[in-house]
Tab-separated table of N, CA and C in Angstrom:
chain	number	residue	atom	x	y	z
Q	1	MET	N	-1.298	18.890	6.305
Q	1	MET	CA	-0.156	18.179	6.859
Q	1	MET	C	-0.544	17.584	8.213
Q	2	LEU	N	-0.018	16.432	8.490
Q	2	LEU	CA	-0.334	15.749	9.740
Q	2	LEU	C	0.485	16.315	10.889
Q	3	GLY	N	-0.170	16.521	12.018
Q	3	GLY	CA	0.540	16.993	13.197
Q	3	GLY	C	1.321	15.860	13.828
Q	4	SER	N	2.576	16.056	14.108
Q	4	SER	CA	3.427	14.965	14.591
Q	4	SER	C	3.098	14.522	16.015
Q	5	ASN	N	2.323	15.289	16.768
Q	5	ASN	CA	2.003	14.919	18.146
Q	5	ASN	C	0.619	14.312	18.303
Q	6	SER	N	-0.140	14.221	17.253
Q	6	SER	CA	-1.517	13.751	17.392
Q	6	SER	C	-1.589	12.230	17.490
Q	7	ASP	N	-2.620	11.754	18.198
Q	7	ASP	CA	-2.857	10.314	18.293
Q	7	ASP	C	-3.130	9.730	16.913
Q	8	TYR	N	-3.819	10.504	16.100
Q	8	TYR	CA	-4.141	10.101	14.733
Q	8	TYR	C	-2.860	9.805	13.943
Q	9	TYR	N	-1.918	10.696	14.028
Q	9	TYR	CA	-0.637	10.538	13.331
Q	9	TYR	C	0.102	9.307	13.842
Q	10	ASP	N	0.150	9.150	15.152
Q	10	ASP	CA	0.846	8.003	15.744
Q	10	ASP	C	0.207	6.682	15.340
Q	11	GLU	N	-1.110	6.654	15.273
Q	11	GLU	CA	-1.823	5.450	14.860
Q	11	GLU	C	-1.447	5.064	13.424
Q	12	TYR	N	-1.424	6.039	12.534
Q	12	TYR	CA	-1.032	5.767	11.153
Q	12	TYR	C	0.433	5.390	11.035
Q	13	ARG	N	1.290	5.981	11.843
Q	13	ARG	CA	2.713	5.604	11.832
Q	13	ARG	C	2.876	4.123	12.186
Q	14	ARG	N	2.148	3.676	13.194
Q	14	ARG	CA	2.226	2.260	13.594
Q	14	ARG	C	1.708	1.353	12.484
Q	15	LEU	N	0.578	1.726	11.896
Q	15	LEU	CA	0.015	0.936	10.803
Q	15	LEU	C	0.985	0.876	9.630
Q	16	ILE	N	1.537	1.999	9.246
Q	16	ILE	CA	2.467	2.045	8.110
Q	16	ILE	C	3.729	1.252	8.418
Q	17	TRP	N	4.239	1.373	9.623
Q	17	TRP	CA	5.426	0.600	9.986
Q	17	TRP	C	5.137	-0.895	9.854
Q	18	TRP	N	4.013	-1.328	10.389
Q	18	TRP	CA	3.666	-2.750	10.323
Q	18	TRP	C	3.469	-3.207	8.881
Q	19	LEU	N	2.707	-2.453	8.087
Q	19	LEU	CA	2.391	-2.864	6.711
Q	19	LEU	C	3.601	-2.901	5.792
Q	20	PHE	N	4.518	-1.942	5.943
Q	20	PHE	CA	5.583	-1.777	4.964
Q	20	PHE	C	6.995	-2.053	5.466
Q	21	PHE	N	7.218	-2.017	6.760
Q	21	PHE	CA	8.582	-2.163	7.251
Q	21	PHE	C	8.735	-3.224	8.344
Q	22	GLY	N	7.666	-3.606	8.996
Q	22	GLY	CA	7.763	-4.497	10.143
Q	22	GLY	C	7.408	-5.948	9.868
Q	23	THR	N	7.068	-6.280	8.642
Q	23	THR	CA	6.698	-7.653	8.316
Q	23	THR	C	7.487	-8.137	7.101
Q	24	ARG	N	7.508	-9.429	6.927
Q	24	ARG	CA	8.268	-10.028	5.831
Q	24	ARG	C	7.798	-9.563	4.455
Q	25	GLY	N	6.505	-9.373	4.282
Q	25	GLY	CA	5.968	-8.954	2.990
Q	25	GLY	C	5.907	-7.450	2.796
Q	26	GLY	N	6.406	-6.708	3.750
Q	26	GLY	CA	6.317	-5.256	3.708
Q	26	GLY	C	6.962	-4.623	2.492
Q	27	SER	N	8.121	-5.119	2.110
Q	27	SER	CA	8.811	-4.510	0.962
Q	27	SER	C	8.013	-4.710	-0.326
Q	28	MET	N	7.340	-5.833	-0.456
Q	28	MET	CA	6.511	-6.067	-1.645
Q	28	MET	C	5.292	-5.142	-1.622
Q	29	ARG	N	4.679	-4.977	-0.459
Q	29	ARG	CA	3.541	-4.069	-0.366
Q	29	ARG	C	3.969	-2.633	-0.674
Q	30	LEU	N	5.160	-2.262	-0.251
Q	30	LEU	CA	5.684	-0.934	-0.559
Q	30	LEU	C	5.855	-0.767	-2.068
Q	31	ARG	N	6.389	-1.765	-2.729
Q	31	ARG	CA	6.549	-1.708	-4.190
Q	31	ARG	C	5.193	-1.583	-4.884
Q	32	ILE	N	4.200	-2.304	-4.389
Q	32	ILE	CA	2.854	-2.246	-4.973
Q	32	ILE	C	2.278	-0.836	-4.829
Q	33	VAL	N	2.394	-0.252	-3.645
Q	33	VAL	CA	1.858	1.091	-3.411
Q	33	VAL	C	2.588	2.119	-4.279
Q	34	GLU	N	3.887	2.004	-4.385
Q	34	GLU	CA	4.642	2.938	-5.220
Q	34	GLU	C	4.211	2.821	-6.681
Q	35	TYR	N	4.004	1.609	-7.149
Q	35	TYR	CA	3.546	1.404	-8.530
Q	35	TYR	C	2.141	1.972	-8.735
Q	36	LEU	N	1.224	1.651	-7.829
Q	36	LEU	CA	-0.155	2.122	-7.978
Q	36	LEU	C	-0.274	3.631	-7.810
Q	37	ASN	N	0.638	4.226	-7.079
Q	37	ASN	CA	0.640	5.680	-6.945
Q	37	ASN	C	0.935	6.337	-8.299
Q	38	GLU	N	1.708	5.660	-9.117
Q	38	GLU	CA	2.030	6.149	-10.458
Q	38	GLU	C	0.994	5.736	-11.497
Q	39	LYS	N	0.475	4.503	-11.349
Q	39	LYS	CA	-0.416	3.976	-12.375
Q	39	LYS	C	-1.426	2.994	-11.767
Q	40	PRO	N	-2.653	3.432	-11.505
Q	40	PRO	CA	-3.679	2.491	-11.040
Q	40	PRO	C	-3.773	1.317	-12.020
Q	41	SER	N	-3.892	0.099	-11.474
Q	41	SER	CA	-3.799	-1.097	-12.307
Q	41	SER	C	-4.621	-2.237	-11.730
Q	42	ASN	N	-4.816	-3.279	-12.555
Q	42	ASN	CA	-5.466	-4.487	-12.067
Q	42	ASN	C	-4.386	-5.466	-11.568
Q	43	LEU	N	-4.828	-6.577	-11.000
Q	43	LEU	CA	-3.886	-7.537	-10.415
Q	43	LEU	C	-2.914	-8.111	-11.443
Q	44	ASN	N	-3.397	-8.369	-12.643
Q	44	ASN	CA	-2.519	-8.915	-13.670
Q	44	ASN	C	-1.411	-7.913	-14.022
Q	45	GLN	N	-1.762	-6.652	-14.165
Q	45	GLN	CA	-0.766	-5.625	-14.473
Q	45	GLN	C	0.242	-5.472	-13.335
Q	46	ILE	N	-0.242	-5.530	-12.112
Q	46	ILE	CA	0.655	-5.446	-10.948
Q	46	ILE	C	1.634	-6.611	-10.970
Q	47	SER	N	1.112	-7.804	-11.189
Q	47	SER	CA	1.944	-9.010	-11.216
Q	47	SER	C	3.016	-8.929	-12.290
Q	48	LEU	N	2.616	-8.538	-13.470
Q	48	LEU	CA	3.570	-8.463	-14.586
Q	48	LEU	C	4.626	-7.396	-14.343
Q	49	TYR	N	4.214	-6.236	-13.908
Q	49	TYR	CA	5.149	-5.137	-13.692
Q	49	TYR	C	6.184	-5.491	-12.623
Q	50	LEU	N	5.725	-6.092	-11.533
Q	50	LEU	CA	6.626	-6.402	-10.419
Q	50	LEU	C	7.316	-7.757	-10.560
Q	51	GLY	N	6.915	-8.530	-11.581
Q	51	GLY	CA	7.540	-9.835	-11.799
Q	51	GLY	C	7.215	-10.832	-10.704
Q	52	ILE	N	5.967	-10.800	-10.223
Q	52	ILE	CA	5.555	-11.708	-9.155
Q	52	ILE	C	4.353	-12.531	-9.600
Q	53	ASN	N	4.108	-13.579	-8.887
Q	53	ASN	CA	2.984	-14.465	-9.098
Q	53	ASN	C	1.667	-13.717	-8.850
Q	54	TYR	N	0.644	-14.046	-9.632
Q	54	TYR	CA	-0.673	-13.408	-9.507
Q	54	TYR	C	-1.214	-13.557	-8.087
Q	55	ARG	N	-1.095	-14.753	-7.521
Q	55	ARG	CA	-1.603	-15.002	-6.155
Q	55	ARG	C	-0.877	-14.144	-5.117
Q	56	THR	N	0.406	-13.930	-5.336
Q	56	THR	CA	1.181	-13.087	-4.416
Q	56	THR	C	0.667	-11.659	-4.458
Q	57	SER	N	0.445	-11.142	-5.669
Q	57	SER	CA	-0.084	-9.773	-5.770
Q	57	SER	C	-1.481	-9.700	-5.165
Q	58	GLU	N	-2.293	-10.726	-5.379
Q	58	GLU	CA	-3.646	-10.771	-4.826
Q	58	GLU	C	-3.610	-10.722	-3.291
Q	59	HIS	N	-2.705	-11.483	-2.708
Q	59	HIS	CA	-2.557	-11.533	-1.253
Q	59	HIS	C	-2.192	-10.153	-0.688
Q	60	HIS	N	-1.178	-9.526	-1.252
Q	60	HIS	CA	-0.718	-8.236	-0.738
Q	60	HIS	C	-1.739	-7.128	-0.981
Q	61	VAL	N	-2.384	-7.150	-2.122
Q	61	VAL	CA	-3.402	-6.142	-2.418
Q	61	VAL	C	-4.575	-6.289	-1.453
Q	62	ARG	N	-4.953	-7.522	-1.136
Q	62	ARG	CA	-6.048	-7.746	-0.174
Q	62	ARG	C	-5.690	-7.147	1.186
Q	63	ILE	N	-4.454	-7.359	1.644
Q	63	ILE	CA	-4.014	-6.797	2.929
Q	63	ILE	C	-4.068	-5.273	2.893
Q	64	LEU	N	-3.605	-4.699	1.788
Q	64	LEU	CA	-3.615	-3.239	1.659
Q	64	LEU	C	-5.038	-2.688	1.598
Q	65	GLU	N	-5.904	-3.406	0.928
Q	65	GLU	CA	-7.306	-2.972	0.836
Q	65	GLU	C	-8.000	-3.077	2.199
Q	66	GLU	N	-7.756	-4.165	2.919
Q	66	GLU	CA	-8.358	-4.355	4.241
Q	66	GLU	C	-7.914	-3.290	5.238
Q	67	ASN	N	-6.728	-2.730	5.019
Q	67	ASN	CA	-6.195	-1.725	5.931
Q	67	ASN	C	-6.394	-0.294	5.439
Q	68	GLY	N	-7.221	-0.125	4.413
Q	68	GLY	CA	-7.597	1.200	3.953
Q	68	GLY	C	-6.572	1.922	3.094
Q	69	VAL	N	-5.542	1.216	2.650
Q	69	VAL	CA	-4.517	1.834	1.814
Q	69	VAL	C	-4.988	1.910	0.364
Q	70	LEU	N	-5.684	0.871	-0.092
Q	70	LEU	CA	-6.161	0.806	-1.472
Q	70	LEU	C	-7.680	0.753	-1.539
Q	71	VAL	N	-8.206	1.230	-2.638
Q	71	VAL	CA	-9.620	1.077	-2.992
Q	71	VAL	C	-9.649	0.521	-4.411
Q	72	SER	N	-10.801	-0.014	-4.802
Q	72	SER	CA	-10.887	-0.587	-6.145
Q	72	SER	C	-12.188	-0.191	-6.816
Q	73	ARG	N	-12.158	-0.302	-8.130
Q	73	ARG	CA	-13.353	-0.072	-8.951
Q	73	ARG	C	-13.410	-1.170	-9.986
Q	74	GLY	N	-14.618	-1.610	-10.286
Q	74	GLY	CA	-14.791	-2.654	-11.283
Q	74	GLY	C	-15.024	-4.007	-10.640
Q	75	ASP	N	-15.128	-5.014	-11.499
Q	75	ASP	CA	-15.405	-6.369	-11.044
Q	75	ASP	C	-14.369	-7.346	-11.560
Q	76	LYS	N	-14.181	-8.400	-10.796
Q	76	LYS	CA	-13.338	-9.540	-11.137
Q	76	LYS	C	-12.004	-9.124	-11.743
Q	77	TYR	N	-11.678	-9.653	-12.929
Q	77	TYR	CA	-10.360	-9.422	-13.516
Q	77	TYR	C	-10.139	-7.994	-13.975
Q	78	GLY	N	-11.211	-7.247	-14.189
Q	78	GLY	CA	-11.085	-5.860	-14.612
Q	78	GLY	C	-10.980	-4.879	-13.466
Q	79	LYS	N	-10.989	-5.377	-12.243
Q	79	LYS	CA	-10.950	-4.512	-11.063
Q	79	LYS	C	-9.635	-3.735	-11.042
Q	80	ILE	N	-9.744	-2.421	-10.956
Q	80	ILE	CA	-8.581	-1.539	-10.929
Q	80	ILE	C	-8.373	-1.048	-9.493
Q	81	TYR	N	-7.135	-1.088	-9.048
Q	81	TYR	CA	-6.777	-0.668	-7.689
Q	81	TYR	C	-6.109	0.702	-7.724
Q	82	TYR	N	-6.466	1.519	-6.733
Q	82	TYR	CA	-5.971	2.881	-6.583
Q	82	TYR	C	-5.541	3.095	-5.138
Q	83	ILE	N	-4.699	4.084	-4.932
Q	83	ILE	CA	-4.407	4.518	-3.566
Q	83	ILE	C	-5.680	5.184	-3.037
Q	84	SER	N	-6.083	4.817	-1.847
Q	84	SER	CA	-7.275	5.396	-1.231
Q	84	SER	C	-7.096	6.903	-1.053
Q	85	PRO	N	-8.120	7.689	-1.398
Q	85	PRO	CA	-8.020	9.138	-1.176
Q	85	PRO	C	-7.700	9.480	0.288
Q	86	ALA	N	-8.177	8.656	1.206
Q	86	ALA	CA	-7.913	8.891	2.628
Q	86	ALA	C	-6.467	8.573	3.004
Q	87	PHE	N	-5.766	7.836	2.147
Q	87	PHE	CA	-4.398	7.437	2.454
Q	87	PHE	C	-3.346	8.281	1.730
Q	88	VAL	N	-3.749	8.992	0.703
Q	88	VAL	CA	-2.792	9.744	-0.118
Q	88	VAL	C	-1.911	10.662	0.724
Q	89	ASP	N	-2.497	11.365	1.668
Q	89	ASP	CA	-1.686	12.277	2.479
Q	89	ASP	C	-0.808	11.545	3.497
Q	90	LYS	N	-1.017	10.245	3.657
Q	90	LYS	CA	-0.183	9.454	4.580
Q	90	LYS	C	1.085	8.953	3.889
Q	91	LEU	N	1.184	9.115	2.581
Q	91	LEU	CA	2.369	8.666	1.857
Q	91	LEU	C	3.628	9.357	2.368
Q	92	GLU	N	3.474	10.560	2.913
Q	92	GLU	CA	4.626	11.267	3.474
Q	92	GLU	C	5.229	10.510	4.653
Q	93	ILE	N	4.411	9.766	5.391
Q	93	ILE	CA	4.917	8.969	6.516
Q	93	ILE	C	5.818	7.858	5.985
Q	94	ILE	N	5.413	7.228	4.900
Q	94	ILE	CA	6.244	6.187	4.278
Q	94	ILE	C	7.593	6.774	3.894
Q	95	ASN	N	7.569	7.931	3.269
Q	95	ASN	CA	8.824	8.570	2.849
Q	95	ASN	C	9.731	8.887	4.031
Q	96	LYS	N	9.161	9.284	5.159
Q	96	LYS	CA	9.970	9.556	6.348
Q	96	LYS	C	10.640	8.282	6.859
Q	97	PHE	N	9.904	7.173	6.851
Q	97	PHE	CA	10.503	5.899	7.274
Q	97	PHE	C	11.604	5.469	6.310
Q	98	LYS	N	11.388	5.664	5.014
Q	98	LYS	CA	12.405	5.303	4.026
Q	98	LYS	C	13.671	6.123	4.187
Q	99	GLU	N	13.534	7.391	4.542
Q	99	GLU	CA	14.696	8.261	4.759
Q	99	GLU	C	15.531	7.795	5.937
Q	100	LYS	N	14.890	7.221	6.945
Q	100	LYS	CA	15.594	6.777	8.155
Q	100	LYS	C	16.363	5.485	7.951
Q	101	LYS	N	16.024	4.723	6.931
Q	101	LYS	CA	16.684	3.428	6.701
Q	101	LYS	C	18.072	3.592	6.181
């Protein structure tokens, strides 16, 4: 469990707030993470499940990958996205922010 007073925890809180709650695309990124937490998928599957354009899913997944939330395996269209093992324990921070809304 993350200590609520640590700099590490605060840094992740800021990152999570920005990625999922502080920007216009945050709600879509939150939906993507919630979906991938249940079922690792490729971009086409993400797009179809969420009812969004392929390019939109590609954009949000790239942001999540660049920020260490997602990792991938495979190449090109077969690339499967997963929640990063380093981020799995940070999902509790997302839930705390959702409870406050």
